[in-house]
């Protein structure tokens, strides 16, 4: 009986814990926290652009004489790497929500939020051969840092693609 009571009490204690976030009833004043960045379907636009400097490098992938460097959440920098001591920045492919890339048989596969894209990239164009929507697990429903205040997500503004640290006045949500 003693073990049964312990299991029941332990189960109740676990069930009462909210491990992700909580709504706040009290006013906390001005605090540093996170504000969601929203997007809608018009933000899925993929385009080939002029080369630009890398701001926040993500994964790196090499294929033949090309070197691809992911710009975390934004796209892919393409370099001519035939001389590894002096790679040449060729172009930038804007792919919102991109964090990973692979190439097989000349087709570039990239994620865009929860979608998988199959792209053909030439020197002056990007052709989307296929977009499979919602196939990948993509969720940024909570800010990247635990123990922080944040502006609650408003689904009417679109879906959350990221978070920006900012000053918030009396936020209504807290990530534990």
PDB file of C-alpha atoms in Angstrom:
ATOM      1  CA  UNK A   1       0.000   0.000   0.000  1.00  0.00           C
ATOM      2  CA  UNK A   2       2.896   2.331   0.799  1.00  0.00           C
ATOM      3  CA  UNK A   3       4.278   1.937  -2.761  1.00  0.00           C
ATOM      4  CA  UNK A   4       0.850   2.532  -4.295  1.00  0.00           C
ATOM      5  CA  UNK A   5       0.410   5.794  -2.329  1.00  0.00           C
ATOM      6  CA  UNK A   6       3.847   6.985  -3.402  1.00  0.00           C
ATOM      7  CA  UNK A   7       3.110   6.237  -7.077  1.00  0.00           C
ATOM      8  CA  UNK A   8      -0.238   8.087  -6.912  1.00  0.00           C
ATOM      9  CA  UNK A   9       1.310  11.149  -5.222  1.00  0.00           C
ATOM     10  CA  UNK A  10       4.255  11.165  -7.634  1.00  0.00           C
ATOM     11  CA  UNK A  11       1.894  10.931 -10.639  1.00  0.00           C
ATOM     12  CA  UNK A  12      -0.203  13.837  -9.357  1.00  0.00           C
ATOM     13  CA  UNK A  13       2.925  15.949  -8.800  1.00  0.00           C
ATOM     14  CA  UNK A  14       4.169  15.266 -12.340  1.00  0.00           C
ATOM     15  CA  UNK A  15       0.783  15.999 -13.886  1.00  0.00           C
ATOM     16  CA  UNK A  16       0.636  19.381 -12.167  1.00  0.00           C
ATOM     17  CA  UNK A  17       3.995  20.505 -13.622  1.00  0.00           C
ATOM     18  CA  UNK A  18       3.998  22.607 -16.763  1.00  0.00           C
ATOM     19  CA  UNK A  19       7.404  21.982 -18.293  1.00  0.00           C
ATOM     20  CA  UNK A  20       7.153  24.316 -21.293  1.00  0.00           C
ATOM     21  CA  UNK A  21       5.455  27.622 -20.605  1.00  0.00           C
ATOM     22  CA  UNK A  22       2.955  29.342 -18.407  1.00  0.00           C
ATOM     23  CA  UNK A  23       0.587  32.281 -18.683  1.00  0.00           C
ATOM     24  CA  UNK A  24       1.220  35.130 -16.280  1.00  0.00           C
ATOM     25  CA  UNK A  25      -1.529  36.844 -14.327  1.00  0.00           C
ATOM     26  CA  UNK A  26       0.648  39.392 -12.545  1.00  0.00           C
ATOM     27  CA  UNK A  27       2.319  42.450 -14.066  1.00  0.00           C
ATOM     28  CA  UNK A  28       6.117  42.179 -14.234  1.00  0.00           C
ATOM     29  CA  UNK A  29       6.947  45.609 -15.685  1.00  0.00           C
ATOM     30  CA  UNK A  30       9.554  46.100 -18.396  1.00  0.00           C
ATOM     31  CA  UNK A  31      11.766  43.015 -18.830  1.00  0.00           C
ATOM     32  CA  UNK A  32      14.141  41.583 -21.409  1.00  0.00           C
ATOM     33  CA  UNK A  33      12.430  38.781 -23.279  1.00  0.00           C
ATOM     34  CA  UNK A  34      11.584  37.424 -26.715  1.00  0.00           C
ATOM     35  CA  UNK A  35       9.158  38.554 -29.380  1.00  0.00           C
ATOM     36  CA  UNK A  36       8.027  36.156 -32.114  1.00  0.00           C
ATOM     37  CA  UNK A  37       8.904  36.766 -35.762  1.00  0.00           C
ATOM     38  CA  UNK A  38       5.934  35.887 -37.952  1.00  0.00           C
ATOM     39  CA  UNK A  39       5.675  34.725 -41.557  1.00  0.00           C
ATOM     40  CA  UNK A  40       2.904  33.721 -43.912  1.00  0.00           C
ATOM     41  CA  UNK A  41       2.858  31.745 -47.147  1.00  0.00           C
ATOM     42  CA  UNK A  42       4.133  34.752 -49.146  1.00  0.00           C
ATOM     43  CA  UNK A  43       7.404  34.471 -47.189  1.00  0.00           C
ATOM     44  CA  UNK A  44       8.181  31.117 -48.834  1.00  0.00           C
ATOM     45  CA  UNK A  45       9.711  32.826 -51.888  1.00  0.00           C
ATOM     46  CA  UNK A  46      13.007  31.229 -52.991  1.00  0.00           C
ATOM     47  CA  UNK A  47      15.377  33.318 -55.115  1.00  0.00           C
ATOM     48  CA  UNK A  48      18.935  33.431 -56.441  1.00  0.00           C
ATOM     49  CA  UNK A  49      20.672  36.629 -55.357  1.00  0.00           C
ATOM     50  CA  UNK A  50      24.054  38.314 -55.568  1.00  0.00           C
ATOM     51  CA  UNK A  51      26.720  37.059 -53.159  1.00  0.00           C
ATOM     52  CA  UNK A  52      26.719  38.551 -49.677  1.00  0.00           C
ATOM     53  CA  UNK A  53      28.809  38.164 -46.537  1.00  0.00           C
ATOM     54  CA  UNK A  54      27.959  35.394 -44.093  1.00  0.00           C
ATOM     55  CA  UNK A  55      26.336  36.707 -40.907  1.00  0.00           C
ATOM     56  CA  UNK A  56      25.469  33.532 -38.963  1.00  0.00           C
ATOM     57  CA  UNK A  57      26.987  30.430 -40.532  1.00  0.00           C
ATOM     58  CA  UNK A  58      25.181  27.160 -40.097  1.00  0.00           C
ATOM     59  CA  UNK A  59      25.993  23.822 -41.703  1.00  0.00           C
ATOM     60  CA  UNK A  60      28.610  23.487 -44.443  1.00  0.00           C
ATOM     61  CA  UNK A  61      28.244  21.123 -47.400  1.00  0.00           C
ATOM     62  CA  UNK A  62      30.625  20.440 -50.275  1.00  0.00           C
ATOM     63  CA  UNK A  63      29.724  19.014 -53.667  1.00  0.00           C
ATOM     64  CA  UNK A  64      32.241  18.671 -56.504  1.00  0.00           C
ATOM     65  CA  UNK A  65      33.898  22.132 -56.666  1.00  0.00           C
ATOM     66  CA  UNK A  66      31.129  23.882 -54.765  1.00  0.00           C
ATOM     67  CA  UNK A  67      31.025  24.803 -51.118  1.00  0.00           C
ATOM     68  CA  UNK A  68      27.647  25.655 -49.607  1.00  0.00           C
ATOM     69  CA  UNK A  69      27.351  27.467 -46.308  1.00  0.00           C
ATOM     70  CA  UNK A  70      23.965  27.724 -44.659  1.00  0.00           C
ATOM     71  CA  UNK A  71      22.904  31.133 -43.353  1.00  0.00           C
ATOM     72  CA  UNK A  72      20.904  29.844 -40.390  1.00  0.00           C
ATOM     73  CA  UNK A  73      17.201  30.252 -41.086  1.00  0.00           C
ATOM     74  CA  UNK A  74      17.700  32.328 -44.238  1.00  0.00           C
ATOM     75  CA  UNK A  75      19.405  30.547 -47.127  1.00  0.00           C
ATOM     76  CA  UNK A  76      22.606  29.197 -48.649  1.00  0.00           C
ATOM     77  CA  UNK A  77      25.847  30.870 -49.743  1.00  0.00           C
ATOM     78  CA  UNK A  78      27.403  29.196 -52.808  1.00  0.00           C
ATOM     79  CA  UNK A  79      31.206  29.285 -53.249  1.00  0.00           C
ATOM     80  CA  UNK A  80      33.459  28.041 -56.039  1.00  0.00           C
ATOM     81  CA  UNK A  81      35.883  25.899 -54.050  1.00  0.00           C
ATOM     82  CA  UNK A  82      38.127  24.658 -56.882  1.00  0.00           C
ATOM     83  CA  UNK A  83      40.971  26.434 -55.033  1.00  0.00           C
ATOM     84  CA  UNK A  84      40.239  25.660 -51.345  1.00  0.00           C
ATOM     85  CA  UNK A  85      42.766  28.265 -50.219  1.00  0.00           C
ATOM     86  CA  UNK A  86      40.757  30.952 -52.060  1.00  0.00           C
ATOM     87  CA  UNK A  87      37.041  30.093 -52.303  1.00  0.00           C
ATOM     88  CA  UNK A  88      35.071  32.536 -54.491  1.00  0.00           C
ATOM     89  CA  UNK A  89      31.651  33.703 -53.306  1.00  0.00           C
ATOM     90  CA  UNK A  90      29.407  33.052 -56.340  1.00  0.00           C
ATOM     91  CA  UNK A  91      25.844  33.638 -55.187  1.00  0.00           C
ATOM     92  CA  UNK A  92      23.298  33.419 -52.429  1.00  0.00           C
ATOM     93  CA  UNK A  93      20.077  31.411 -52.523  1.00  0.00           C
ATOM     94  CA  UNK A  94      17.419  32.969 -50.323  1.00  0.00           C
ATOM     95  CA  UNK A  95      15.439  30.111 -48.737  1.00  0.00           C
ATOM     96  CA  UNK A  96      13.478  31.371 -45.725  1.00  0.00           C
ATOM     97  CA  UNK A  97      13.482  28.898 -42.835  1.00  0.00           C
ATOM     98  CA  UNK A  98      16.451  26.930 -44.237  1.00  0.00           C
ATOM     99  CA  UNK A  99      18.784  25.063 -41.878  1.00  0.00           C
ATOM    100  CA  UNK A 100      19.987  22.047 -43.843  1.00  0.00           C
ATOM    101  CA  UNK A 101      21.099  21.172 -47.364  1.00  0.00           C
ATOM    102  CA  UNK A 102      22.204  18.149 -49.396  1.00  0.00           C
ATOM    103  CA  UNK A 103      22.862  17.460 -53.079  1.00  0.00           C
ATOM    104  CA  UNK A 104      22.378  14.317 -55.104  1.00  0.00           C
ATOM    105  CA  UNK A 105      22.655  14.010 -58.888  1.00  0.00           C
ATOM    106  CA  UNK A 106      22.794  17.786 -59.299  1.00  0.00           C
ATOM    107  CA  UNK A 107      19.575  18.413 -57.339  1.00  0.00           C
ATOM    108  CA  UNK A 108      19.879  20.554 -54.219  1.00  0.00           C
ATOM    109  CA  UNK A 109      17.596  19.427 -51.384  1.00  0.00           C
ATOM    110  CA  UNK A 110      16.860  22.029 -48.726  1.00  0.00           C
ATOM    111  CA  UNK A 111      14.390  22.563 -45.938  1.00  0.00           C
ATOM    112  CA  UNK A 112      12.205  25.655 -45.773  1.00  0.00           C
ATOM    113  CA  UNK A 113      10.402  25.762 -42.445  1.00  0.00           C
ATOM    114  CA  UNK A 114       8.609  22.364 -42.454  1.00  0.00           C
ATOM    115  CA  UNK A 115       8.789  21.882 -46.230  1.00  0.00           C
ATOM    116  CA  UNK A 116      11.323  19.925 -48.286  1.00  0.00           C
ATOM    117  CA  UNK A 117      12.474  21.563 -51.534  1.00  0.00           C
ATOM    118  CA  UNK A 118      14.161  19.951 -54.536  1.00  0.00           C
ATOM    119  CA  UNK A 119      15.978  22.703 -56.474  1.00  0.00           C
ATOM    120  CA  UNK A 120      18.029  22.948 -59.632  1.00  0.00           C
ATOM    121  CA  UNK A 121      20.550  25.759 -59.343  1.00  0.00           C
ATOM    122  CA  UNK A 122      22.363  27.269 -62.319  1.00  0.00           C
ATOM    123  CA  UNK A 123      24.563  30.346 -62.502  1.00  0.00           C
ATOM    124  CA  UNK A 124      21.558  32.637 -63.008  1.00  0.00           C
ATOM    125  CA  UNK A 125      18.405  30.775 -61.909  1.00  0.00           C
ATOM    126  CA  UNK A 126      16.882  28.576 -59.252  1.00  0.00           C
ATOM    127  CA  UNK A 127      14.160  26.194 -60.394  1.00  0.00           C
ATOM    128  CA  UNK A 128      11.962  24.554 -57.772  1.00  0.00           C
ATOM    129  CA  UNK A 129      11.330  21.040 -59.071  1.00  0.00           C
ATOM    130  CA  UNK A 130       9.238  20.017 -56.090  1.00  0.00           C
ATOM    131  CA  UNK A 131       8.040  21.307 -52.741  1.00  0.00           C
ATOM    132  CA  UNK A 132       6.663  18.750 -50.290  1.00  0.00           C
ATOM    133  CA  UNK A 133       4.784  20.727 -47.665  1.00  0.00           C
ATOM    134  CA  UNK A 134       4.769  19.907 -43.968  1.00  0.00           C
ATOM    135  CA  UNK A 135       6.984  16.823 -44.225  1.00  0.00           C
ATOM    136  CA  UNK A 136       9.661  18.008 -41.782  1.00  0.00           C
ATOM    137  CA  UNK A 137       9.340  18.670 -38.080  1.00  0.00           C
ATOM    138  CA  UNK A 138       9.601  22.429 -37.690  1.00  0.00           C
ATOM    139  CA  UNK A 139       8.532  24.122 -34.512  1.00  0.00           C
ATOM    140  CA  UNK A 140       9.627  27.322 -32.876  1.00  0.00           C
ATOM    141  CA  UNK A 141       6.556  27.783 -30.719  1.00  0.00           C
ATOM    142  CA  UNK A 142       8.728  28.752 -27.755  1.00  0.00           C
ATOM    143  CA  UNK A 143      11.710  31.112 -27.523  1.00  0.00           C
ATOM    144  CA  UNK A 144      15.192  29.565 -27.715  1.00  0.00           C
ATOM    145  CA  UNK A 145      16.072  30.239 -24.068  1.00  0.00           C
ATOM    146  CA  UNK A 146      14.483  28.660 -20.998  1.00  0.00           C
ATOM    147  CA  UNK A 147      13.687  30.809 -17.971  1.00  0.00           C
ATOM    148  CA  UNK A 148      12.607  33.811 -20.022  1.00  0.00           C
ATOM    149  CA  UNK A 149       9.609  36.027 -20.646  1.00  0.00           C
ATOM    150  CA  UNK A 150       8.087  36.210 -24.103  1.00  0.00           C
ATOM    151  CA  UNK A 151       5.246  37.739 -26.050  1.00  0.00           C
ATOM    152  CA  UNK A 152       2.550  35.087 -26.399  1.00  0.00           C
ATOM    153  CA  UNK A 153       2.105  33.707 -29.919  1.00  0.00           C
ATOM    154  CA  UNK A 154      -0.809  35.188 -31.874  1.00  0.00           C
ATOM    155  CA  UNK A 155      -1.776  32.698 -34.612  1.00  0.00           C
ATOM    156  CA  UNK A 156      -3.724  35.404 -36.470  1.00  0.00           C
ATOM    157  CA  UNK A 157      -0.367  37.056 -37.366  1.00  0.00           C
ATOM    158  CA  UNK A 158       0.916  33.965 -39.235  1.00  0.00           C
ATOM    159  CA  UNK A 159       3.249  31.260 -37.991  1.00  0.00           C
ATOM    160  CA  UNK A 160       6.377  31.769 -35.898  1.00  0.00           C
ATOM    161  CA  UNK A 161       9.655  31.421 -37.785  1.00  0.00           C
ATOM    162  CA  UNK A 162      11.974  32.684 -35.070  1.00  0.00           C
ATOM    163  CA  UNK A 163      12.430  34.927 -32.068  1.00  0.00           C
ATOM    164  CA  UNK A 164      14.140  38.259 -31.413  1.00  0.00           C
ATOM    165  CA  UNK A 165      15.357  39.403 -28.010  1.00  0.00           C
ATOM    166  CA  UNK A 166      13.823  42.724 -27.007  1.00  0.00           C
ATOM    167  CA  UNK A 167      12.385  44.743 -24.127  1.00  0.00           C
ATOM    168  CA  UNK A 168       8.805  43.726 -23.277  1.00  0.00           C
ATOM    169  CA  UNK A 169       6.293  45.546 -21.125  1.00  0.00           C
ATOM    170  CA  UNK A 170       4.235  43.213 -18.927  1.00  0.00           C
ATOM    171  CA  UNK A 171       4.540  40.088 -21.076  1.00  0.00           C
ATOM    172  CA  UNK A 172       1.846  37.490 -20.518  1.00  0.00           C
ATOM    173  CA  UNK A 173       3.977  34.364 -21.142  1.00  0.00           C
ATOM    174  CA  UNK A 174       7.023  32.790 -19.499  1.00  0.00           C
ATOM    175  CA  UNK A 175       9.095  29.813 -20.635  1.00  0.00           C
ATOM    176  CA  UNK A 176      10.223  27.712 -17.696  1.00  0.00           C
TER     177      UNK A 176
END
